[in-house]
Amino acid sequence: MADLIKSLSSEAGIDPSAFMQRALERAVYEHLPADRRREIDNTTALYEMAQTVAREIRDAGKADEHFTLTVFRAMMAIPNIRALYEEVIGVDAYADKAPGKMPLNMYLGWYIKKAVGAEPLLDDAGTPRREYVTGEPIKSYTLLAVEPPVAAVIVRAS
């Protein structure tokens, strides 16, 4: 069963633990309070939107080591995505210390990274390099190495 979960989560482009959490939530979905169902639906939609924006930015050749920040900025520039983000966290996107931001931003960063198959850039000790920012919806992010899309690789190889 563990191999199946790993395979299915890989196909879905998410971590096995996130895959299992989704599976459990969907299994009991109809029994959850309406507000929890709405939260699940909104969060899932936000993850999917983040992955779409990430792929669009990567496919446009605009990916660099600050990819996560670039994607967050692009998301906040799209009114319906920003509104959904703010609904999920319950405050303005740029507010500090919102209780729901930390776990949401962490997972959004993870979904963004997975959407494009990025890998963290490591320091000399093998630790992922992080950048800290102010005046943004996120306070820190992991620097990433983002490979160009397959089509771009094929074109360059020709």
Coordinates of N, CA, C and O in Angstrom, one line a residue:
M1 N 0.8 -1.2 0.0 CA 0.0 0.0 0.0 C 0.9 1.3 0.0 O 0.5 2.2 -0.7
A2 N 2.0 1.2 0.7 CA 2.9 2.4 0.8 C 3.4 2.8 -0.6 O 3.5 4.0 -0.9
D3 N 3.7 1.7 -1.4 CA 4.2 2.0 -2.7 C 3.1 2.6 -3.6 O 3.4 3.5 -4.4
L4 N 1.9 2.2 -3.4 CA 0.8 2.8 -4.2 C 0.6 4.2 -3.8 O 0.4 5.1 -4.7
I5 N 0.6 4.5 -2.5 CA 0.5 5.9 -2.1 C 1.6 6.8 -2.6 O 1.4 7.9 -3.1
K6 N 2.8 6.3 -2.6 CA 4.0 7.0 -3.1 C 3.8 7.3 -4.6 O 4.0 8.4 -5.1
S7 N 3.3 6.3 -5.3 CA 3.1 6.4 -6.8 C 2.0 7.4 -7.1 O 2.1 8.3 -7.9
L8 N 0.9 7.3 -6.4 CA -0.3 8.2 -6.6 C 0.0 9.6 -6.2 O -0.4 10.5 -6.9
S9 N 0.7 9.8 -5.1 CA 1.1 11.1 -4.7 C 2.1 11.8 -5.7 O 2.0 12.9 -6.0
S10 N 3.0 11.0 -6.2 CA 3.9 11.4 -7.2 C 3.2 11.9 -8.5 O 3.5 12.9 -9.0
E11 N 2.3 11.1 -8.9 CA 1.5 11.4 -10.1 C 0.7 12.7 -9.9 O 0.5 13.5 -10.8
A12 N 0.2 12.9 -8.6 CA -0.5 14.1 -8.3 C 0.4 15.3 -8.1 O -0.1 16.4 -8.0
G13 N 1.7 15.1 -8.0 CA 2.7 16.1 -7.8 C 2.6 16.7 -6.4 O 3.0 17.9 -6.1
I14 N 2.3 15.8 -5.4 CA 2.3 16.3 -4.0 C 3.0 15.2 -3.1 O 3.2 14.1 -3.5
D15 N 3.3 15.7 -1.9 CA 3.9 14.8 -0.9 C 3.0 13.7 -0.5 O 1.8 14.0 -0.4
P16 N 3.5 12.5 -0.2 CA 2.6 11.4 0.3 C 1.7 11.8 1.5 O 0.6 11.5 1.6
S17 N 2.3 12.6 2.4 CA 1.5 13.0 3.6 C 0.4 14.0 3.2 O -0.8 13.8 3.7
A18 N 0.6 14.9 2.3 CA -0.4 15.8 1.8 C -1.5 15.0 1.0 O -2.6 15.3 1.1
F19 N -1.0 14.0 0.3 CA -1.9 13.1 -0.5 C -2.8 12.4 0.4 O -4.1 12.3 0.2
M20 N -2.3 11.9 1.5 CA -3.1 11.1 2.5 C -4.1 12.0 3.2 O -5.2 11.7 3.5
Q21 N -3.6 13.2 3.6 CA -4.5 14.2 4.2 C -5.7 14.5 3.3 O -6.8 14.5 3.7
R22 N -5.4 14.7 2.0 CA -6.5 15.0 1.1 C -7.4 13.8 1.0 O -8.6 14.0 0.9
A23 N -6.9 12.6 0.9 CA -7.7 11.4 0.8 C -8.6 11.3 2.0 O -9.8 11.0 1.9
L24 N -8.1 11.5 3.2 CA -8.9 11.5 4.4 C -10.0 12.5 4.5 O -11.1 12.3 4.8
E25 N -9.6 13.8 4.1 CA -10.6 14.8 4.1 C -11.7 14.5 3.1 O -12.9 14.8 3.4
R26 N -11.4 14.0 1.9 CA -12.4 13.7 0.9 C -13.2 12.5 1.4 O -14.4 12.5 1.1
A27 N -12.7 11.6 2.1 CA -13.4 10.4 2.6 C -14.5 10.9 3.6 O -15.6 10.3 3.7
V28 N -14.3 11.9 4.4 CA -15.3 12.4 5.4 C -15.9 13.7 5.0 O -16.6 14.3 5.8
Y29 N -15.6 14.2 3.8 CA -16.0 15.5 3.4 C -17.5 15.8 3.7 O -17.8 16.8 4.2
E30 N -18.4 14.9 3.3 CA -19.8 15.1 3.5 C -20.2 15.2 4.9 O -21.3 15.8 5.2
H31 N -19.4 14.8 5.8 CA -19.7 14.8 7.2 C -19.1 16.0 8.0 O -19.4 16.2 9.2
L32 N -18.3 16.8 7.3 CA -17.7 17.9 7.9 C -18.6 19.1 7.9 O -19.5 19.2 7.1
P33 N -18.4 20.0 8.8 CA -19.2 21.2 8.9 C -19.0 22.0 7.6 O -17.9 22.0 7.0
A34 N -20.0 22.8 7.2 CA -19.9 23.6 5.9 C -18.7 24.5 5.9 O -18.1 24.6 4.8
D35 N -18.4 25.1 7.0 CA -17.2 26.0 7.0 C -15.9 25.3 6.7 O -15.0 25.8 6.1
R36 N -15.8 24.1 7.3 CA -14.6 23.3 7.0 C -14.5 22.8 5.6 O -13.5 22.8 5.0
R37 N -15.7 22.4 5.0 CA -15.7 22.0 3.6 C -15.3 23.2 2.7 O -14.5 23.0 1.8
R38 N -15.8 24.4 3.0 CA -15.4 25.6 2.2 C -13.9 25.9 2.4 O -13.3 26.2 1.4
E39 N -13.4 25.7 3.6 CA -11.9 25.9 3.8 C -11.1 24.9 2.9 O -10.1 25.3 2.3
I40 N -11.5 23.7 2.9 CA -10.8 22.7 2.1 C -10.9 23.0 0.6 O -9.9 23.0 -0.1
D41 N -12.1 23.4 0.2 CA -12.3 23.7 -1.2 C -11.5 24.9 -1.6 O -10.8 24.9 -2.7
N42 N -11.5 25.9 -0.8 CA -10.7 27.2 -1.1 C -9.2 26.9 -1.1 O -8.5 27.4 -2.0
T43 N -8.8 26.2 -0.1 CA -7.3 25.9 0.0 C -6.9 25.0 -1.2 O -5.8 25.3 -1.8
T44 N -7.7 24.0 -1.6 CA -7.3 23.2 -2.7 C -7.3 24.0 -4.0 O -6.4 23.9 -4.8
A45 N -8.3 24.9 -4.2 CA -8.3 25.7 -5.3 C -7.1 26.7 -5.4 O -6.5 26.9 -6.4
L46 N -6.7 27.2 -4.2 CA -5.5 28.1 -4.1 C -4.2 27.3 -4.5 O -3.4 27.8 -5.2
Y47 N -4.1 26.1 -4.0 CA -2.9 25.3 -4.4 C -2.9 25.1 -5.9 O -1.8 25.2 -6.5
E48 N -4.0 24.7 -6.5 CA -4.0 24.5 -7.9 C -3.7 25.8 -8.7 O -3.0 25.7 -9.7
M49 N -4.3 26.9 -8.3 CA -4.0 28.2 -8.9 C -2.5 28.5 -8.8 O -1.9 29.0 -9.8
A50 N -1.9 28.3 -7.7 CA -0.5 28.5 -7.5 C 0.4 27.7 -8.4 O 1.3 28.2 -9.0
Q51 N 0.0 26.4 -8.6 CA 0.7 25.6 -9.5 C 0.6 26.0 -11.0 O 1.5 26.0 -11.7
T52 N -0.6 26.5 -11.3 CA -0.8 27.0 -12.7 C 0.0 28.2 -12.9 O 0.7 28.3 -14.0
V53 N 0.0 29.2 -12.0 CA 0.8 30.4 -12.1 C 2.3 30.0 -12.2 O 3.0 30.6 -13.0
A54 N 2.7 29.1 -11.4 CA 4.1 28.7 -11.4 C 4.5 28.1 -12.7 O 5.6 28.5 -13.3
R55 N 3.7 27.3 -13.3 CA 4.0 26.7 -14.6 C 4.0 27.8 -15.7 O 4.9 27.7 -16.6
E56 N 3.1 28.7 -15.6 CA 3.1 29.8 -16.6 C 4.3 30.6 -16.6 O 4.9 31.0 -17.6
I57 N 4.8 31.0 -15.4 CA 6.0 31.8 -15.2 C 7.2 31.0 -15.7 O 8.0 31.5 -16.4
R58 N 7.3 29.7 -15.3 CA 8.4 28.9 -15.8 C 8.4 28.8 -17.3 O 9.4 28.9 -18.0
D59 N 7.2 28.5 -17.9 CA 7.1 28.3 -19.3 C 7.4 29.6 -20.1 O 7.8 29.6 -21.2
A60 N 7.2 30.8 -19.4 CA 7.5 32.1 -20.0 C 9.0 32.4 -19.9 O 9.5 33.4 -20.4
G61 N 9.8 31.5 -19.3 CA 11.2 31.7 -19.1 C 11.6 32.7 -18.0 O 12.7 33.3 -18.1
K62 N 10.7 32.9 -17.1 CA 10.9 34.0 -16.0 C 11.2 33.3 -14.7 O 11.0 33.9 -13.7
A63 N 11.8 32.1 -14.7 CA 12.2 31.5 -13.5 C 13.6 31.7 -13.1 O 14.5 31.5 -13.9
D64 N 13.8 32.1 -11.9 CA 15.2 32.3 -11.3 C 15.2 31.7 -9.9 O 14.2 31.1 -9.5
E65 N 16.2 32.0 -9.2 CA 16.3 31.4 -7.8 C 15.3 32.0 -6.9 O 14.9 31.4 -5.9
H66 N 14.7 33.1 -7.2 CA 13.6 33.8 -6.4 C 12.2 33.4 -6.9 O 11.3 34.2 -6.8
F67 N 12.1 32.2 -7.5 CA 10.9 31.8 -8.2 C 9.7 31.8 -7.3 O 8.6 32.3 -7.7
T68 N 9.8 31.4 -6.0 CA 8.7 31.4 -5.1 C 8.1 32.8 -4.9 O 6.9 33.0 -5.0
L69 N 9.0 33.7 -4.7 CA 8.6 35.1 -4.5 C 8.0 35.6 -5.8 O 6.9 36.3 -5.7
T70 N 8.5 35.3 -6.9 CA 8.0 35.7 -8.2 C 6.5 35.2 -8.4 O 5.6 36.0 -8.8
V71 N 6.3 34.0 -8.0 CA 5.0 33.4 -8.1 C 4.0 34.0 -7.2 O 2.9 34.4 -7.5
F72 N 4.5 34.3 -5.9 CA 3.6 34.9 -5.0 C 3.2 36.3 -5.4 O 2.0 36.7 -5.3
R73 N 4.2 37.1 -6.0 CA 3.9 38.4 -6.5 C 2.9 38.3 -7.6 O 1.9 39.2 -7.7
A74 N 3.1 37.4 -8.5 CA 2.1 37.2 -9.6 C 0.7 36.9 -9.1 O -0.3 37.4 -9.6
M75 N 0.7 36.0 -8.1 CA -0.6 35.6 -7.6 C -1.3 36.8 -7.0 O -2.6 36.9 -7.1
M76 N -0.6 37.6 -6.3 CA -1.2 38.8 -5.6 C -1.7 39.8 -6.6 O -2.5 40.7 -6.3
A77 N -1.1 39.8 -7.8 CA -1.5 40.7 -8.9 C -2.8 40.3 -9.6 O -3.3 41.0 -10.4
I78 N -3.2 39.0 -9.3 CA -4.4 38.5 -10.0 C -5.6 38.6 -9.0 O -5.6 37.9 -7.9
P79 N -6.5 39.6 -9.2 CA -7.5 39.9 -8.2 C -8.3 38.7 -7.6 O -8.4 38.6 -6.3
N80 N -8.7 37.7 -8.4 CA -9.4 36.6 -7.8 C -8.6 35.7 -7.0 O -9.0 35.1 -6.0
I81 N -7.3 35.5 -7.3 CA -6.4 34.7 -6.5 C -6.1 35.4 -5.2 O -6.1 34.8 -4.2
R82 N -5.8 36.7 -5.3 CA -5.6 37.4 -4.0 C -6.8 37.4 -3.1 O -6.6 37.1 -1.9
A83 N -8.0 37.5 -3.7 CA -9.2 37.5 -2.9 C -9.4 36.1 -2.2 O -9.7 36.0 -1.0
L84 N -9.1 35.1 -2.9 CA -9.2 33.7 -2.4 C -8.1 33.5 -1.3 O -8.5 33.0 -0.2
Y85 N -6.9 34.0 -1.5 CA -5.9 33.9 -0.5 C -6.3 34.6 0.8 O -6.2 34.1 1.9
E86 N -6.8 35.8 0.6 CA -7.2 36.6 1.8 C -8.4 35.9 2.5 O -8.5 36.0 3.7
E87 N -9.3 35.3 1.7 CA -10.4 34.6 2.4 C -9.9 33.4 3.2 O -10.4 33.2 4.3
V88 N -8.9 32.7 2.7 CA -8.4 31.6 3.4 C -7.7 32.0 4.7 O -7.8 31.4 5.7
I89 N -6.9 33.1 4.6 CA -6.1 33.5 5.8 C -6.9 34.4 6.7 O -6.6 34.6 7.9
G90 N -8.0 35.0 6.2 CA -8.9 35.8 7.0 C -8.5 37.3 7.2 O -9.1 38.0 8.0
V91 N -7.4 37.7 6.5 CA -6.9 39.1 6.6 C -6.3 39.5 5.3 O -6.2 38.7 4.4
D92 N -5.9 40.8 5.2 CA -5.2 41.3 4.1 C -3.9 40.4 3.8 O -3.2 40.0 4.7
A93 N -3.6 40.2 2.5 CA -2.5 39.4 2.1 C -1.2 39.9 2.7 O -0.3 39.1 3.0
Y94 N -1.1 41.2 2.9 CA 0.2 41.8 3.3 C 0.3 42.0 4.9 O 1.2 42.6 5.4
A95 N -0.8 41.6 5.6 CA -0.8 41.8 7.0 C 0.2 40.8 7.7 O 0.5 39.7 7.2
D96 N 0.8 41.3 8.7 CA 1.8 40.5 9.5 C 1.1 39.6 10.5 O 0.1 40.0 11.0
K97 N 1.7 38.5 10.8 CA 1.3 37.7 11.9 C -0.1 37.2 11.9 O -0.8 37.0 12.9
A98 N -0.6 36.9 10.7 CA -1.9 36.3 10.6 C -1.7 34.8 10.9 O -0.9 34.1 10.3
P99 N -2.5 34.2 11.8 CA -2.3 32.8 12.2 C -2.4 31.8 11.1 O -1.6 30.8 11.1
G100 N -3.2 32.0 10.1 CA -3.3 31.0 9.0 C -2.3 31.1 7.9 O -2.2 30.3 7.1
K101 N -1.4 32.2 8.0 CA -0.5 32.4 6.9 C 0.7 31.4 6.9 O 1.1 30.9 5.8
M102 N 1.2 31.1 8.1 CA 2.4 30.3 8.1 C 2.2 28.9 7.5 O 2.9 28.6 6.6
P103 N 1.2 28.2 7.9 CA 1.0 26.9 7.3 C 0.6 27.0 5.8 O 1.1 26.2 5.0
L104 N -0.2 27.9 5.5 CA -0.7 28.1 4.1 C 0.5 28.4 3.2 O 0.7 27.8 2.2
N105 N 1.3 29.4 3.6 CA 2.5 29.8 2.8 C 3.5 28.7 2.7 O 4.1 28.6 1.6
M106 N 3.7 28.0 3.7 CA 4.6 26.8 3.6 C 4.1 25.8 2.6 O 4.9 25.4 1.7
Y107 N 2.9 25.5 2.6 CA 2.3 24.5 1.6 C 2.3 25.1 0.3 O 2.6 24.5 -0.7
L108 N 2.0 26.4 0.1 CA 2.0 27.0 -1.2 C 3.4 27.0 -1.8 O 3.6 26.7 -3.0
G109 N 4.4 27.3 -1.0 CA 5.8 27.2 -1.5 C 6.1 25.8 -1.9 O 6.8 25.6 -3.0
W110 N 5.6 24.8 -1.2 CA 5.9 23.4 -1.5 C 5.2 23.1 -2.9 O 5.8 22.4 -3.7
Y111 N 3.9 23.5 -3.0 CA 3.2 23.2 -4.3 C 3.8 23.9 -5.4 O 3.9 23.4 -6.5
I112 N 4.3 25.1 -5.2 CA 4.9 25.9 -6.3 C 6.2 25.1 -6.7 O 6.4 24.9 -7.9
K113 N 7.0 24.7 -5.8 CA 8.2 24.0 -6.1 C 7.9 22.7 -6.9 O 8.5 22.4 -7.9
K114 N 6.9 21.9 -6.4 CA 6.6 20.7 -7.0 C 6.0 20.9 -8.4 O 6.1 20.0 -9.3
A115 N 5.3 22.0 -8.6 CA 4.6 22.2 -9.9 C 5.6 22.2 -11.1 O 5.3 21.9 -12.2
V116 N 6.8 22.7 -10.8 CA 7.8 22.8 -11.8 C 9.0 21.9 -11.6 O 10.0 22.0 -12.4
G117 N 9.0 21.0 -10.6 CA 10.1 20.1 -10.4 C 11.3 20.8 -9.9 O 12.4 20.3 -10.2
A118 N 11.2 21.9 -9.2 CA 12.4 22.7 -8.8 C 13.0 21.9 -7.6 O 12.4 21.1 -6.9
E119 N 14.3 22.3 -7.4 CA 15.1 21.8 -6.3 C 15.6 22.9 -5.5 O 16.0 24.0 -6.0
P120 N 15.7 22.8 -4.2 CA 16.3 23.9 -3.4 C 17.8 24.1 -3.7 O 18.5 23.1 -3.9
L121 N 18.2 25.3 -3.7 CA 19.6 25.6 -3.8 C 20.2 25.4 -2.4 O 19.6 25.9 -1.4
L122 N 21.3 24.8 -2.3 CA 22.0 24.5 -1.0 C 23.2 25.3 -0.7 O 23.9 25.7 -1.7
D123 N 23.4 25.6 0.5 CA 24.7 26.3 0.9 C 25.8 25.2 1.0 O 25.6 24.0 0.8
D124 N 27.0 25.6 1.4 CA 28.1 24.8 1.5 C 27.9 23.6 2.5 O 28.5 22.6 2.4
A125 N 27.0 23.8 3.5 CA 26.8 22.8 4.5 C 25.6 21.8 4.0 O 25.3 20.9 4.8
G126 N 25.1 22.1 2.8 CA 24.0 21.2 2.3 C 22.6 21.6 2.8 O 21.7 20.8 2.7
T127 N 22.5 22.8 3.4 CA 21.2 23.3 3.9 C 20.6 24.1 2.9 O 21.3 25.0 2.2
P128 N 19.3 24.0 2.7 CA 18.6 24.9 1.7 C 18.8 26.4 2.0 O 18.7 26.8 3.2
R129 N 19.1 27.1 1.0 CA 19.3 28.6 1.2 C 18.0 29.3 1.2 O 17.1 28.9 0.5
R130 N 17.8 30.2 2.1 CA 16.6 30.9 2.3 C 16.8 32.4 2.1 O 17.9 32.9 2.4
E131 N 15.8 33.1 1.7 CA 15.8 34.5 1.5 C 14.7 35.1 2.4 O 13.6 34.5 2.5
Y132 N 15.0 36.2 3.0 CA 14.0 36.9 3.9 C 13.6 38.2 3.3 O 14.5 38.9 2.8
V133 N 12.3 38.5 3.3 CA 11.8 39.7 2.7 C 10.8 40.4 3.6 O 10.3 39.8 4.5
T134 N 10.6 41.7 3.3 CA 9.6 42.5 4.1 C 8.6 43.1 3.0 O 9.0 43.2 1.8
G135 N 7.4 43.4 3.5 CA 6.4 44.0 2.6 C 5.9 43.1 1.6 O 5.4 43.5 0.5
E136 N 5.9 41.8 1.8 CA 5.4 40.8 0.9 C 4.4 39.9 1.7 O 4.5 39.8 3.0
P137 N 3.6 39.1 1.0 CA 2.7 38.2 1.7 C 3.5 37.1 2.5 O 3.0 36.5 3.4
I138 N 4.7 36.8 2.0 CA 5.6 35.8 2.6 C 6.7 36.5 3.3 O 7.1 37.6 2.8
K139 N 7.3 35.9 4.3 CA 8.4 36.6 5.0 C 9.7 35.9 4.6 O 10.8 36.5 4.8
S140 N 9.7 34.7 4.1 CA 10.9 34.0 3.7 C 10.5 32.9 2.7 O 9.3 32.5 2.6
Y141 N 11.5 32.5 2.0 CA 11.3 31.4 1.0 C 12.6 30.7 0.7 O 13.7 31.3 0.9
T142 N 12.5 29.5 0.2 CA 13.7 28.8 -0.2 C 14.1 29.2 -1.6 O 13.3 29.3 -2.5
L143 N 15.4 29.4 -1.8 CA 15.9 29.7 -3.2 C 15.8 28.4 -4.0 O 16.2 27.3 -3.4
L144 N 15.4 28.5 -5.2 CA 15.2 27.3 -6.0 C 16.0 27.3 -7.3 O 16.2 28.3 -7.9
A145 N 16.3 26.1 -7.8 CA 16.8 25.9 -9.1 C 15.7 25.3 -9.9 O 15.1 24.2 -9.6
V146 N 15.3 26.1 -10.9 CA 14.1 25.7 -11.7 C 14.6 25.3 -13.1 O 15.2 26.2 -13.8
E147 N 14.3 24.1 -13.5 CA 14.7 23.7 -14.9 C 13.7 24.3 -15.9 O 12.5 24.4 -15.6
P148 N 14.2 24.6 -17.1 CA 13.2 25.1 -18.1 C 12.3 23.9 -18.5 O 12.6 22.8 -18.3
P149 N 11.1 24.3 -19.1 CA 10.2 23.3 -19.5 C 10.8 22.4 -20.5 O 11.7 22.7 -21.2
V150 N 10.3 21.1 -20.6 CA 10.8 20.1 -21.6 C 10.9 20.7 -23.0 O 11.9 20.5 -23.7
A151 N 9.8 21.4 -23.4 CA 9.8 21.9 -24.8 C 11.0 22.8 -25.0 O 11.6 22.8 -26.1
A152 N 11.3 23.7 -24.0 CA 12.4 24.6 -24.2 C 13.7 23.9 -24.3 O 14.6 24.3 -25.0
V153 N 13.9 22.8 -23.6 CA 15.1 22.0 -23.6 C 15.2 21.4 -25.0 O 16.3 21.4 -25.6
I154 N 14.2 20.8 -25.6 CA 14.2 20.2 -26.9 C 14.5 21.3 -28.0 O 15.4 21.0 -28.8
V155 N 14.0 22.5 -27.9 CA 14.2 23.5 -28.8 C 15.7 23.9 -28.8 O 16.4 24.0 -29.8
R156 N 16.3 24.0 -27.6 CA 17.7 24.4 -27.5 C 18.6 23.3 -28.0 O 19.7 23.5 -28.5
A157 N 18.2 22.0 -27.9 CA 19.0 20.9 -28.3 C 19.0 20.8 -29.8 O 19.9 20.2 -30.4
S158 N 18.0 21.3 -30.5 CA 17.9 21.2 -31.9 C 18.9 22.0 -32.7 O 19.4 23.0 -32.3

